[in-house]
């Protein structure tokens, strides 16, 4: 796929590379840039360090020119141009020809990559390429004479706008799951293919049951038919992988490896295959940049009883000094070596641990084919990663002070700007991002900011675009959900602000959401309690009025890692994981009135031992997020004494903590908006 | 095993049988009486109807004499005499010889019968016979040179008292499950046997994983080795099976069969095998008496798409007219015919539905051996049985009025008697039972009454015996948990009463339990909410003080069926079943101070559409139970206005409903104890 550029440039580039002591030749640099183009742009010129370190100014200029030229010549797989290059109908035709050639009657195209993570790099965006649908969840099933796209309730409008319904029927992912749909759609005797890399065994089990109902069979294919017909499929992303300093991680990678290796020995397990890049980043204290907003180095790893690790990763991603950081007990192998390594593990004997909820079928199948004894169990990094150590906790507190100061500066500015009536959603979120970027240890946003004015605030996963954005107008609410990645912690905060005077209904709804938020913040619960048990506390005040919200109340948050991480959650969905000290979760009840406004109040909270008397070991939450809650939206007569006391104490803490960190104008505004609630509750 | 009695009696009996038009000869009557002796004694002379209907007085006298003689000669398998007849060590020796003979290194002895129900008839009490342990949950594993009994925290004291620890180690069922224990206890290559009738596939899956870890194997045995060495193992119980009138059931059995058969057709299922006797009783509108306190006819059934049913049951249990009640579409077969029927089902082709959570392995294995296509899904009767129809709801309301009047008469009597200081736990519960028996449609208690004075109240599953019972003394609490089976409904209620003056701590704890009870009673929640989500409402007031209770908050309750029924629950344990209109659950938070006192407040509640405005379809609870809550234990300053309003309104309803149903003295007392709470909450 590489499209070389003109010869003269190459010799000049070769000279500059040699001068800078780079191991690369011009051709290799071009190939590497294809991976750089498939990684998020937020890395800037970080990738230069992969070519030569230190870099020379002349080479740096040359590299940027080359990157720009290649970016033009070789479009990112997800750009508009690429999508338009080959009409969607032609793509489907080609895929169907390929299915025929492979003896398949259909193929499953999920929105997933080999790591089953939240973000899928451009190379893995097969669902978007074939269907046009770019949402974060969905799956298509392409049969000989029909094709169906399954999306959930969040994405029905978006799918209808992006997808040609002459080519794809659109079905509801939850109400009519594809695994059930195929039970009637497949002809008896037909063969439905799937890519073993893109599904967990649990998923395939459901599809298999559906196929059996139809008298059809599933077949694993080694050569993804979409890849075979996708011209210019992007390369795998290449972004620098760097050490994550122990002063942020709080525990050396060696200590983690030894500890987890010992636990494997106790379970009678010889080795565990890690497939989640978050787990590997945590275990080895490394961070990368292969996907947006989460510092992941996409990779696989094997951890053994003795604490030694084999890391399967493209060596070109490793910055100078990374191998020294990893140490002698960590060896590097190319991703292609994973298969032979599975064979070798099986040949050695002993049980090999693998997580059936997150690992790809391919690994199970390879191990089984080699007669390995597989021990199915959860990824052993999940729980220790979720329970932050004292250094991580201190770091996240510091990150939240910094983030709270930035958000408060923005809110003070907003209070001044919004009444002018000209501010738009994107301008507002750009301003906030600019302020955040000034903060120490800032690396990236932790997700695309949700900046929703008026009715856009009622769209739970809204992303402002020039076509959709609104002005912040008097008499409306503005919902702002944002966060950042700092070296010492990950933040995620939502504030809802009244622009001008809110209606009484808005104040009533906001106050009920706040009551739920406070009920959770004040909750005290015995060790062993799950988030599922606490979820209703955040909803009760809405339920009393026949209202509710259709999302979870809280997700786990990492430490300079994923802004969404398990295994804990606070939600209606059954979840067996107890909340444990050191876990960080969001507390974010909301209320949404379609076409009118959205309300959400989100703080991150830390699970901590709870003070006080009693017979049981009790836990509670420490609120980490620091930013004022709009008192203009609080109907104090709906709050009881404890709730008012919580709000006033929280505001006092916000004021006292942030005042030294902000400019005088902001401090003045902050003092005003964090004054105690005046009205006593009616009795 | 039959021990015939003297010849002259036989000819006299033969004459009486003939006179009464009975189809039985004396020998058959004797065999039948062995089954009668294995059924609960609560049936009285009901069983006579199985011999001749109408009965003659002379034959009735003769039958009772015969039953009494056989009861003496042929001890009930669970009586003390039988347990002492063969020493426990000898039983273990014999079992181990039998294991040797069958080529087994060990055997699993669960506390379970073929129906996996809550009550196990004497014939199935293999765990009690081999170990001496009579608790309601547990399992033993007998190996060649060691034997281990696993019981949960409720039963550790009882097991230690009942079991010879020279013969059995005692382990904790939850902390060290037997399926994990065998992973280290079994020698590599050893063979652990199990009886396919006494386990579900889900259980055996766990045991198999444990055995594999040890390099051992599980083997299903067709001939239970305990049965082979158990001299005088009781017969299967025989109690009359009668129609359950449609004026109580609210829907004809034909309508139920047709409705469920149609649903099978929609799911593409040919037939379902029903193994839970509760389901069969509900489906066919029949009730029996094979186990204590639940009117179950132990049986199996096959329901087909066309609504026809084959009922596998001992014909001797059916009262005259039952077959007419069942109708032409229900055919009767002997329990031994179940196996051939499975083979026939498989041979017909089509999918056969079976519940992997409740059906015995034996049925799965038999169907699989016959190459049946098995569809694993929940018992289809569970949900319609749980969602009561309008007739059942009206019936249960009537039963609760009657039951509330009985309990209130008792409580008024107790208020008069207890101060004398002579009343004991058994005398108190006997008095309550006597009053309840006077009520219309009364059939039985719905469980053994828990009558616990002082520290006995802190034992959650306490059963008073002459050895353990205490007097109700001033300054203590008395906890009374009881219920009854009426033809029109099943009740279950707990009241905690202060004898004399309670301490301030008792009042505080009682009031916190009451706050939890009220929080649940007042809960309003959207359709789709599960009991797991609501459980914490009942605990929050205790949690705030570092207190909790170690049992669920609510169990489902049947309609003249099980006092414990699924699939819904209100508990910490994850449960995916939404609460649906028509479901009955208990609301029973508590608090227990070991060695001091126990508190529980239990009402049954009915899930109903909730009144009021809002955007969502909301549900709530209607409280069914009617009996005063002891205001002497209420610390009104801990209650808020809504809680006081609930308590006063509840007491008003109790008084207005029950006053016409009780004697003047009780009515006078009731008026006093249901007066409004005097003290306003402190503000």
Coordinates of N, CA and C in Angstrom, one line a residue, chain A residues 213 267 351 375 509 522-527 529-530 532-537 539-540 542-550 571-576 591-593 613-618 641 682-683, chain B residues 213 267 351 375 509 522-527 529-530 532-537 539-540 542-550 571-576 591-593 613-618 641 682-683:
Chain A
X213 N -30.4 -22.7 15.8 CA -31.8 -22.6 15.7 C -32.3 -22.6 14.2
X267 N -3.0 -20.2 42.5 CA -4.2 -20.7 41.8 C -3.8 -21.9 41.0
X351 N -1.6 -25.1 33.4 CA -2.8 -24.4 33.0 C -2.5 -23.0 32.6
X375 N -7.6 -22.2 31.8 CA -8.3 -21.8 33.0 C -9.0 -20.5 32.7
X509 N -36.4 19.7 38.6 CA -35.7 18.5 38.1 C -34.2 18.5 38.5
X522 N -23.4 10.7 50.2 CA -23.5 10.5 51.7 C -23.7 9.0 52.1
X523 N -23.8 8.1 51.1 CA -24.1 6.7 51.4 C -23.0 6.1 52.2
X524 N -23.4 5.3 53.2 CA -22.5 4.6 54.0 C -22.9 3.1 53.9
X525 N -22.0 2.2 53.6 CA -22.5 0.8 53.3 C -21.4 -0.2 53.7
X526 N -21.9 -1.4 54.0 CA -20.9 -2.4 54.5 C -20.0 -2.9 53.4
X527 N -18.8 -3.2 53.8 CA -17.9 -3.9 52.8 C -18.6 -5.1 52.2
X529 N -20.7 -4.5 49.6 CA -21.8 -3.9 48.8 C -21.4 -3.6 47.4
X530 N -22.3 -3.9 46.4 CA -22.0 -3.6 45.0 C -22.6 -2.3 44.6
X532 N -24.5 -2.0 42.1 CA -25.9 -2.3 41.8 C -26.9 -2.0 43.0
X533 N -26.4 -2.3 44.2 CA -27.2 -2.1 45.4 C -27.4 -0.6 45.7
X534 N -26.4 0.2 45.3 CA -26.5 1.6 45.6 C -27.2 2.5 44.5
X535 N -27.3 2.0 43.3 CA -27.8 2.7 42.2 C -29.1 3.5 42.5
X536 N -30.1 2.8 43.1 CA -31.4 3.3 43.3 C -31.4 4.6 44.2
X537 N -30.4 4.7 45.1 CA -30.3 5.9 45.9 C -30.2 7.1 45.1
X539 N -31.6 7.6 42.2 CA -32.8 7.7 41.4 C -34.1 8.0 42.2
X540 N -34.0 7.7 43.5 CA -35.3 7.7 44.3 C -36.1 9.0 44.2
X542 N -36.2 11.1 41.8 CA -36.8 11.2 40.5 C -38.0 10.2 40.4
X543 N -37.7 9.0 40.9 CA -38.8 8.0 40.9 C -40.1 8.5 41.6
X544 N -39.9 9.2 42.7 CA -41.1 9.6 43.4 C -42.0 10.5 42.5
X545 N -41.4 11.1 41.5 CA -42.2 11.9 40.6 C -42.4 11.2 39.2
X546 N -42.1 9.9 39.2 CA -42.4 9.2 37.9 C -41.3 9.5 36.9
X547 N -40.1 9.9 37.3 CA -39.1 10.3 36.3 C -37.9 9.4 36.5
X548 N -37.0 9.3 35.5 CA -35.8 8.5 35.6 C -34.8 8.9 34.5
X549 N -33.7 8.3 34.5 CA -32.7 8.5 33.4 C -32.2 7.2 32.9
X550 N -31.9 7.1 31.6 CA -31.6 5.9 30.9 C -30.1 5.6 30.8
X571 N -24.9 0.9 38.7 CA -25.9 0.9 37.6 C -27.0 -0.2 37.9
X572 N -28.1 -0.1 37.2 CA -29.2 -1.0 37.3 C -28.8 -2.4 37.0
X573 N -27.9 -2.5 36.0 CA -27.5 -3.8 35.5 C -26.8 -4.6 36.6
X574 N -27.1 -5.9 36.8 CA -26.5 -6.7 37.8 C -25.0 -6.7 37.6
X575 N -24.3 -6.5 38.7 CA -22.8 -6.5 38.7 C -22.4 -7.0 40.1
X576 N -21.6 -8.1 40.1 CA -21.3 -8.8 41.3 C -20.1 -8.2 42.0
X591 N -31.2 13.9 34.3 CA -32.6 14.0 33.8 C -32.6 14.6 32.4
X592 N -33.4 14.1 31.5 CA -33.3 14.5 30.1 C -34.7 14.7 29.6
X593 N -35.0 15.9 29.1 CA -36.3 16.2 28.5 C -36.1 16.4 27.0
X613 N -19.3 5.1 64.3 CA -19.5 3.9 65.2 C -20.2 2.8 64.4
X614 N -20.3 1.6 65.0 CA -21.0 0.6 64.4 C -20.4 -0.8 64.6
X615 N -21.1 -1.8 64.1 CA -20.7 -3.2 64.3 C -20.0 -3.7 63.1
X616 N -20.3 -3.1 61.9 CA -19.7 -3.6 60.6 C -18.6 -2.7 60.1
X617 N -17.8 -3.3 59.2 CA -16.8 -2.5 58.6 C -17.5 -1.7 57.5
X618 N -17.6 -0.4 57.6 CA -18.4 0.4 56.7 C -17.5 1.2 55.7
X641 N -32.4 19.0 55.7 CA -31.2 19.7 56.4 C -29.9 19.0 56.0
X682 N -38.7 24.2 54.2 CA -40.0 24.3 54.9 C -40.3 23.1 55.8
X683 N -40.9 23.3 56.9 CA -41.1 22.2 57.9 C -42.6 21.9 58.0
Chain B
X213 N -9.5 -30.3 38.4 CA -8.4 -29.6 39.0 C -7.5 -30.6 39.8
X267 N -42.0 -20.3 20.8 CA -40.6 -20.5 21.0 C -40.0 -21.6 20.1
X351 N -37.6 -29.8 19.7 CA -36.9 -29.3 20.9 C -37.7 -29.5 22.1
X375 N -33.7 -27.7 24.9 CA -33.7 -26.2 24.9 C -33.7 -25.8 26.4
X509 N -32.8 0.7 67.6 CA -32.7 -0.3 66.6 C -34.0 -0.6 65.9
X522 N -43.0 2.5 50.9 CA -43.3 3.7 50.1 C -42.6 3.8 48.8
X523 N -41.7 2.8 48.5 CA -40.9 2.9 47.2 C -41.8 3.0 46.0
X524 N -41.4 3.8 45.1 CA -42.0 4.0 43.8 C -40.9 3.7 42.8
X525 N -41.1 2.9 41.8 CA -40.0 2.5 40.9 C -40.5 2.2 39.5
X526 N -39.7 2.4 38.5 CA -40.1 2.2 37.2 C -40.2 0.7 36.9
X527 N -41.2 0.3 36.0 CA -41.3 -1.0 35.5 C -39.9 -1.5 35.0
X529 N -37.6 -2.6 37.3 CA -36.7 -2.6 38.5 C -36.8 -3.9 39.1
X530 N -35.6 -4.4 39.6 CA -35.5 -5.7 40.3 C -35.4 -5.5 41.8
X532 N -33.2 -6.6 43.7 CA -31.8 -6.2 44.1 C -31.6 -4.7 44.2
X533 N -32.2 -4.0 43.2 CA -32.1 -2.6 43.2 C -32.7 -1.9 44.4
X534 N -33.8 -2.5 45.0 CA -34.5 -1.9 46.1 C -34.0 -2.3 47.5
X535 N -33.3 -3.4 47.5 CA -32.9 -3.9 48.8 C -32.2 -2.9 49.8
X536 N -31.4 -2.0 49.2 CA -30.6 -1.1 50.1 C -31.5 -0.1 50.8
X537 N -32.7 0.2 50.2 CA -33.7 1.1 50.8 C -34.0 0.6 52.2
X539 N -32.1 -1.1 54.2 CA -30.9 -1.1 55.1 C -30.3 0.2 55.4
X540 N -30.6 1.2 54.6 CA -29.9 2.5 54.7 C -29.9 3.1 56.1
X542 N -30.0 1.6 58.9 CA -29.1 0.8 59.7 C -27.6 1.1 59.3
X543 N -27.4 1.1 58.0 CA -26.1 1.4 57.5 C -25.5 2.7 58.1
X544 N -26.4 3.7 58.2 CA -25.9 5.0 58.7 C -25.3 4.8 60.1
X545 N -25.7 3.8 60.8 CA -25.1 3.6 62.2 C -24.1 2.4 62.2
X546 N -23.7 1.9 61.0 CA -22.8 0.8 61.0 C -23.4 -0.5 61.3
X547 N -24.7 -0.6 61.1 CA -25.4 -1.9 61.4 C -26.0 -2.5 60.1
X548 N -26.4 -3.8 60.2 CA -26.9 -4.5 59.0 C -27.6 -5.7 59.5
X549 N -28.2 -6.5 58.6 CA -28.7 -7.8 58.9 C -28.3 -8.8 57.8
X550 N -28.1 -10.1 58.2 CA -27.5 -11.0 57.3 C -28.5 -11.9 56.6
X571 N -33.1 -8.7 47.7 CA -31.9 -9.1 48.4 C -30.6 -8.5 47.8
X572 N -29.6 -8.6 48.6 CA -28.3 -8.2 48.1 C -27.8 -9.0 46.9
X573 N -28.2 -10.3 46.9 CA -27.7 -11.2 45.8 C -28.2 -10.7 44.5
X574 N -27.4 -10.7 43.4 CA -27.9 -10.3 42.1 C -29.0 -11.1 41.7
X575 N -30.1 -10.5 41.2 CA -31.3 -11.2 40.7 C -31.8 -10.4 39.5
X576 N -31.9 -11.0 38.4 CA -32.3 -10.2 37.2 C -33.8 -10.1 36.9
X591 N -32.8 -6.7 62.7 CA -31.6 -6.4 63.4 C -31.4 -7.4 64.5
X592 N -30.2 -8.0 64.6 CA -30.0 -9.1 65.6 C -28.8 -8.8 66.4
X593 N -28.9 -8.8 67.7 CA -27.8 -8.6 68.6 C -27.6 -10.0 69.3
X613 N -48.4 11.3 39.0 CA -47.9 11.8 37.8 C -46.6 11.3 37.3
X614 N -46.1 11.6 36.2 CA -44.8 11.3 35.7 C -44.7 10.8 34.3
X615 N -43.5 10.5 33.9 CA -43.2 10.2 32.5 C -43.1 8.7 32.3
X616 N -42.8 8.0 33.3 CA -42.6 6.5 33.2 C -43.7 5.7 33.8
X617 N -43.8 4.5 33.4 CA -44.8 3.6 34.1 C -44.2 3.2 35.4
X618 N -44.8 3.6 36.5 CA -44.2 3.3 37.8 C -45.0 2.3 38.6
X641 N -41.6 13.2 58.8 CA -43.1 13.3 58.7 C -43.7 12.2 57.8
X682 N -38.5 16.0 65.8 CA -37.7 17.2 66.2 C -37.3 17.9 64.9
X683 N -37.2 19.2 64.8 CA -36.8 19.9 63.6 C -35.6 20.7 63.8

